[in-house]
Short mmCIF file of C-alpha atoms in Angstrom, two decimals:
data_model
loop_
_atom_site.label_atom_id
_atom_site.label_comp_id
_atom_site.label_asym_id
_atom_site.label_seq_id
_atom_site.Cartn_x
_atom_site.Cartn_y
_atom_site.Cartn_z
CA MET A 79 -26.61 -1.85 -25.97
CA GLY A 80 -28.73 -4.19 -23.90
CA GLY A 81 -25.63 -6.22 -22.95
CA ALA A 82 -23.75 -3.18 -21.66
CA GLU A 83 -26.48 -2.42 -19.11
CA SER A 84 -26.21 -5.86 -17.52
CA LYS A 85 -22.48 -5.46 -16.76
CA ASP A 86 -21.50 -4.36 -13.30
CA PRO A 87 -19.53 -1.11 -12.92
CA ARG A 88 -16.21 -2.88 -12.39
CA GLU A 89 -16.51 -4.78 -15.65
CA ARG A 90 -17.48 -1.63 -17.53
CA MET A 91 -14.54 0.28 -16.02
CA ARG A 92 -12.17 -2.52 -17.00
CA GLU A 93 -13.57 -2.53 -20.53
CA TYR A 94 -13.24 1.26 -20.84
CA LYS A 95 -9.67 1.06 -19.57
CA ARG A 96 -8.85 -1.60 -22.17
CA GLN A 97 -10.40 0.50 -24.93
CA ILE A 98 -8.38 3.54 -23.88
CA ASN A 99 -5.15 1.53 -23.74
CA ARG A 100 -5.88 0.07 -27.17
CA ALA A 101 -6.52 3.56 -28.59
CA VAL A 102 -3.24 4.84 -27.09
CA ARG A 103 -1.34 1.90 -28.63
CA ASP A 104 -2.98 2.53 -32.01
CA LEU A 105 -2.05 6.22 -31.85
CA ASP A 106 1.54 5.35 -30.95
CA ARG A 107 1.75 2.91 -33.86
CA GLU A 108 0.43 5.49 -36.29
CA ARG A 109 2.79 8.14 -34.93
CA LYS A 110 5.74 5.78 -35.42
CA ARG A 111 4.63 5.14 -39.01
CA LEU A 112 4.54 8.89 -39.62
CA GLU A 113 8.02 9.28 -38.12
CA VAL A 114 9.35 6.55 -40.44
CA ARG A 115 7.64 8.31 -43.37
CA GLU A 116 9.27 11.59 -42.28
CA GLU A 117 12.71 9.97 -42.34
CA LYS A 118 12.05 8.65 -45.86
CA LEU A 119 10.87 12.10 -46.98
CA ILE A 120 14.05 13.69 -45.63
CA ILE A 121 16.11 11.23 -47.68
CA ASP A 122 13.94 11.96 -50.75
CA ILE A 123 14.32 15.74 -50.24
CA LYS A 124 18.10 15.35 -50.19
CA LYS A 125 17.97 13.31 -53.41
CA ALA A 126 15.67 15.86 -55.07
CA ALA A 127 17.88 18.75 -53.96
CA LYS A 128 20.97 17.01 -55.37
CA ALA A 129 19.08 16.42 -58.62
CA GLY A 130 18.11 20.10 -58.76
CA GLN A 131 14.38 19.49 -58.33
CA SER A 132 13.60 22.32 -55.94
CA GLN A 133 9.82 22.24 -56.49
CA ALA A 134 9.67 18.53 -55.57
CA ALA A 135 11.87 19.18 -52.53
CA ARG A 136 9.58 22.03 -51.51
CA THR A 137 6.46 19.82 -51.79
CA MET A 138 8.09 17.08 -49.73
CA ALA A 139 9.14 19.67 -47.14
CA ARG A 140 5.47 20.70 -46.80
CA ASP A 141 4.63 17.03 -46.28
CA ILE A 142 7.26 16.83 -43.53
CA VAL A 143 5.78 19.91 -41.81
CA ARG A 144 2.31 18.34 -41.95
CA THR A 145 3.69 15.01 -40.73
CA ARG A 146 5.37 16.67 -37.75
CA ALA A 147 2.12 18.48 -36.93
CA TYR A 148 0.25 15.17 -37.05
CA CYS A 149 2.88 13.55 -34.82
CA SER A 150 2.49 16.40 -32.34
CA ARG A 151 -1.28 15.96 -32.38
CA PHE A 152 -0.90 12.23 -31.84
CA TYR A 153 1.35 12.91 -28.83
CA ASN A 154 -1.24 15.30 -27.39
CA LEU A 155 -4.13 12.94 -28.02
CA SER A 156 -2.21 10.01 -26.55
CA SER A 157 -1.45 12.05 -23.43
CA GLN A 158 -5.08 13.09 -23.09
CA LEU A 159 -6.28 9.50 -23.43
CA SER A 160 -3.74 8.36 -20.83
CA ALA A 161 -5.01 11.09 -18.51
CA VAL A 162 -8.58 9.86 -19.00
CA GLY A 163 -7.40 6.33 -18.19
CA LEU A 164 -5.79 7.58 -14.99
CA ARG A 165 -8.99 9.40 -14.05
CA LEU A 166 -10.95 6.20 -14.58
CA GLN A 167 -8.48 4.33 -12.37
CA THR A 168 -8.83 7.03 -9.71
CA LEU A 169 -12.61 6.75 -9.86
CA ARG A 170 -12.36 2.99 -9.55
CA SER A 171 -10.09 3.31 -6.52
CA THR A 172 -12.40 5.88 -4.96
CA GLN A 173 -15.35 3.57 -5.49
CA ALA A 174 -13.49 0.67 -3.87
CA MET A 175 -12.62 2.88 -0.90
CA ALA A 176 -16.25 4.02 -0.58
CA ASP A 177 -17.41 0.38 -0.67
CA ALA A 178 -14.92 -0.53 2.06
CA MET A 179 -16.06 2.40 4.19
CA LYS A 180 -19.70 1.41 3.70
CA SER A 181 -18.95 -2.15 4.79
CA THR A 182 -16.99 -0.92 7.80
CA ALA A 183 -19.79 1.43 8.82
CA LYS A 184 -22.30 -1.45 8.67
CA THR A 185 -20.02 -3.63 10.78
CA MET A 186 -19.51 -0.89 13.35
CA ALA A 187 -23.29 -0.29 13.56
CA THR A 188 -23.86 -4.01 14.14
CA VAL A 189 -21.23 -4.12 16.87
CA ASN A 190 -22.67 -1.01 18.52
CA ARG A 191 -26.15 -2.56 18.54
CA GLN A 192 -24.81 -5.77 20.10
CA LEU A 193 -22.71 -4.01 22.72
CA LYS A 194 -24.60 -3.68 26.01
CA MET A 195 -22.88 -0.97 28.07
CA PRO A 196 -24.29 -1.85 31.53
CA ALA A 197 -23.30 -5.50 31.06
CA MET A 198 -19.85 -4.46 29.79
CA GLN A 199 -19.37 -2.15 32.80
CA LYS A 200 -20.35 -4.96 35.18
CA ILE A 201 -17.89 -7.33 33.48
CA MET A 202 -15.11 -4.75 33.76
CA ALA A 203 -15.91 -4.10 37.46
CA ASP A 204 -15.90 -7.86 38.18
CA PHE A 205 -12.60 -8.21 36.35
CA MET A 206 -11.00 -5.39 38.33
CA ARG A 207 -12.28 -6.82 41.65
CA GLU A 208 -10.97 -10.31 40.85
CA SER A 209 -7.66 -8.88 39.62
CA GLU A 210 -7.20 -6.97 42.90
CA SER A 211 -8.09 -10.10 44.86
CA LEU A 212 -5.51 -12.08 42.89
CA ASP A 213 -2.89 -9.36 43.47
CA LEU A 214 -3.52 -9.48 47.24
CA ARG A 215 -3.23 -13.28 47.32
CA GLU A 216 -0.04 -13.14 45.29
CA GLU A 217 1.45 -10.56 47.65
CA MET A 218 0.53 -12.69 50.69
CA MET A 219 2.16 -15.76 49.10
CA SER A 220 5.25 -13.75 48.25
CA ASP A 221 5.54 -12.49 51.84
CA ALA A 222 5.13 -16.04 53.17
CA MET A 223 7.80 -17.33 50.81
CA ASP A 224 10.15 -14.52 51.84
CA ASP A 225 9.64 -15.43 55.52
CA VAL A 226 10.44 -19.09 54.82
CA PHE A 227 13.58 -18.26 52.87
CA GLU A 228 14.78 -15.72 55.48
CA ASP A 229 15.15 -18.53 58.03
CA ASP A 230 17.13 -20.52 55.47
CA GLU A 231 19.44 -17.58 54.92
CA ALA A 232 20.17 -17.29 58.63
CA GLU A 233 21.01 -21.01 58.78
CA THR A 234 23.12 -20.70 55.63
CA ASP A 235 25.09 -17.78 57.08
CA ALA A 236 25.64 -19.66 60.35
CA LEU A 237 26.87 -22.76 58.51
CA VAL A 238 29.27 -20.74 56.34
CA ASN A 239 30.63 -18.96 59.45
CA GLN A 240 31.16 -22.30 61.20
CA VAL A 241 33.09 -23.72 58.23
CA MET A 242 35.20 -20.59 57.99
CA ASP A 243 35.94 -20.66 61.72
CA GLU A 244 37.04 -24.27 61.41
CA LEU A 245 39.39 -23.31 58.63
CA GLY A 246 40.64 -20.39 60.64
CA LEU A 247 39.47 -17.80 58.20
CA ASP A 248 37.61 -14.68 59.08
CA LEU A 249 34.68 -14.17 56.73
CA SER A 250 34.49 -10.46 57.41
CA ASN A 251 38.17 -10.01 56.37
CA GLN A 252 37.62 -11.75 53.07
CA LEU A 253 34.43 -9.89 52.28
CA SER A 254 36.12 -6.52 52.89
#
């Protein structure tokens, strides 16, 4: 018993689960043996009935009834043991979830202690101010670039019109 106390809960749960699974397998094996015995008894009852041994057939029939009752009990016991195994698994999962939540709560508490709201608000205000400044500069650069390219467009239109006039084509007729 002293060794069982030194095991952590996970190891004990795993050991209990193994023991339950082993017991279920043993019950299933025994139930199968009883079913095989029942089949043999049915064959023996038929032989005894053919031989006219009704008392022997009757005794074997009682054995079959008892065997079927035992098989039924083994099914019930196996189901109950499986249910216990599932409950153990559920408990193990619940414990793992509780451990994860505990760890998360500790982490969140640590982050909350390290988070300085006034400093965070100042950082956010500085970020917004710099972002607005960058947006204004970008808009000014965009306007300047548009002004530069507008002059190029006027020259481009004039050059295209000159070439079209030389060719004797009317640009406005072709664009229509």
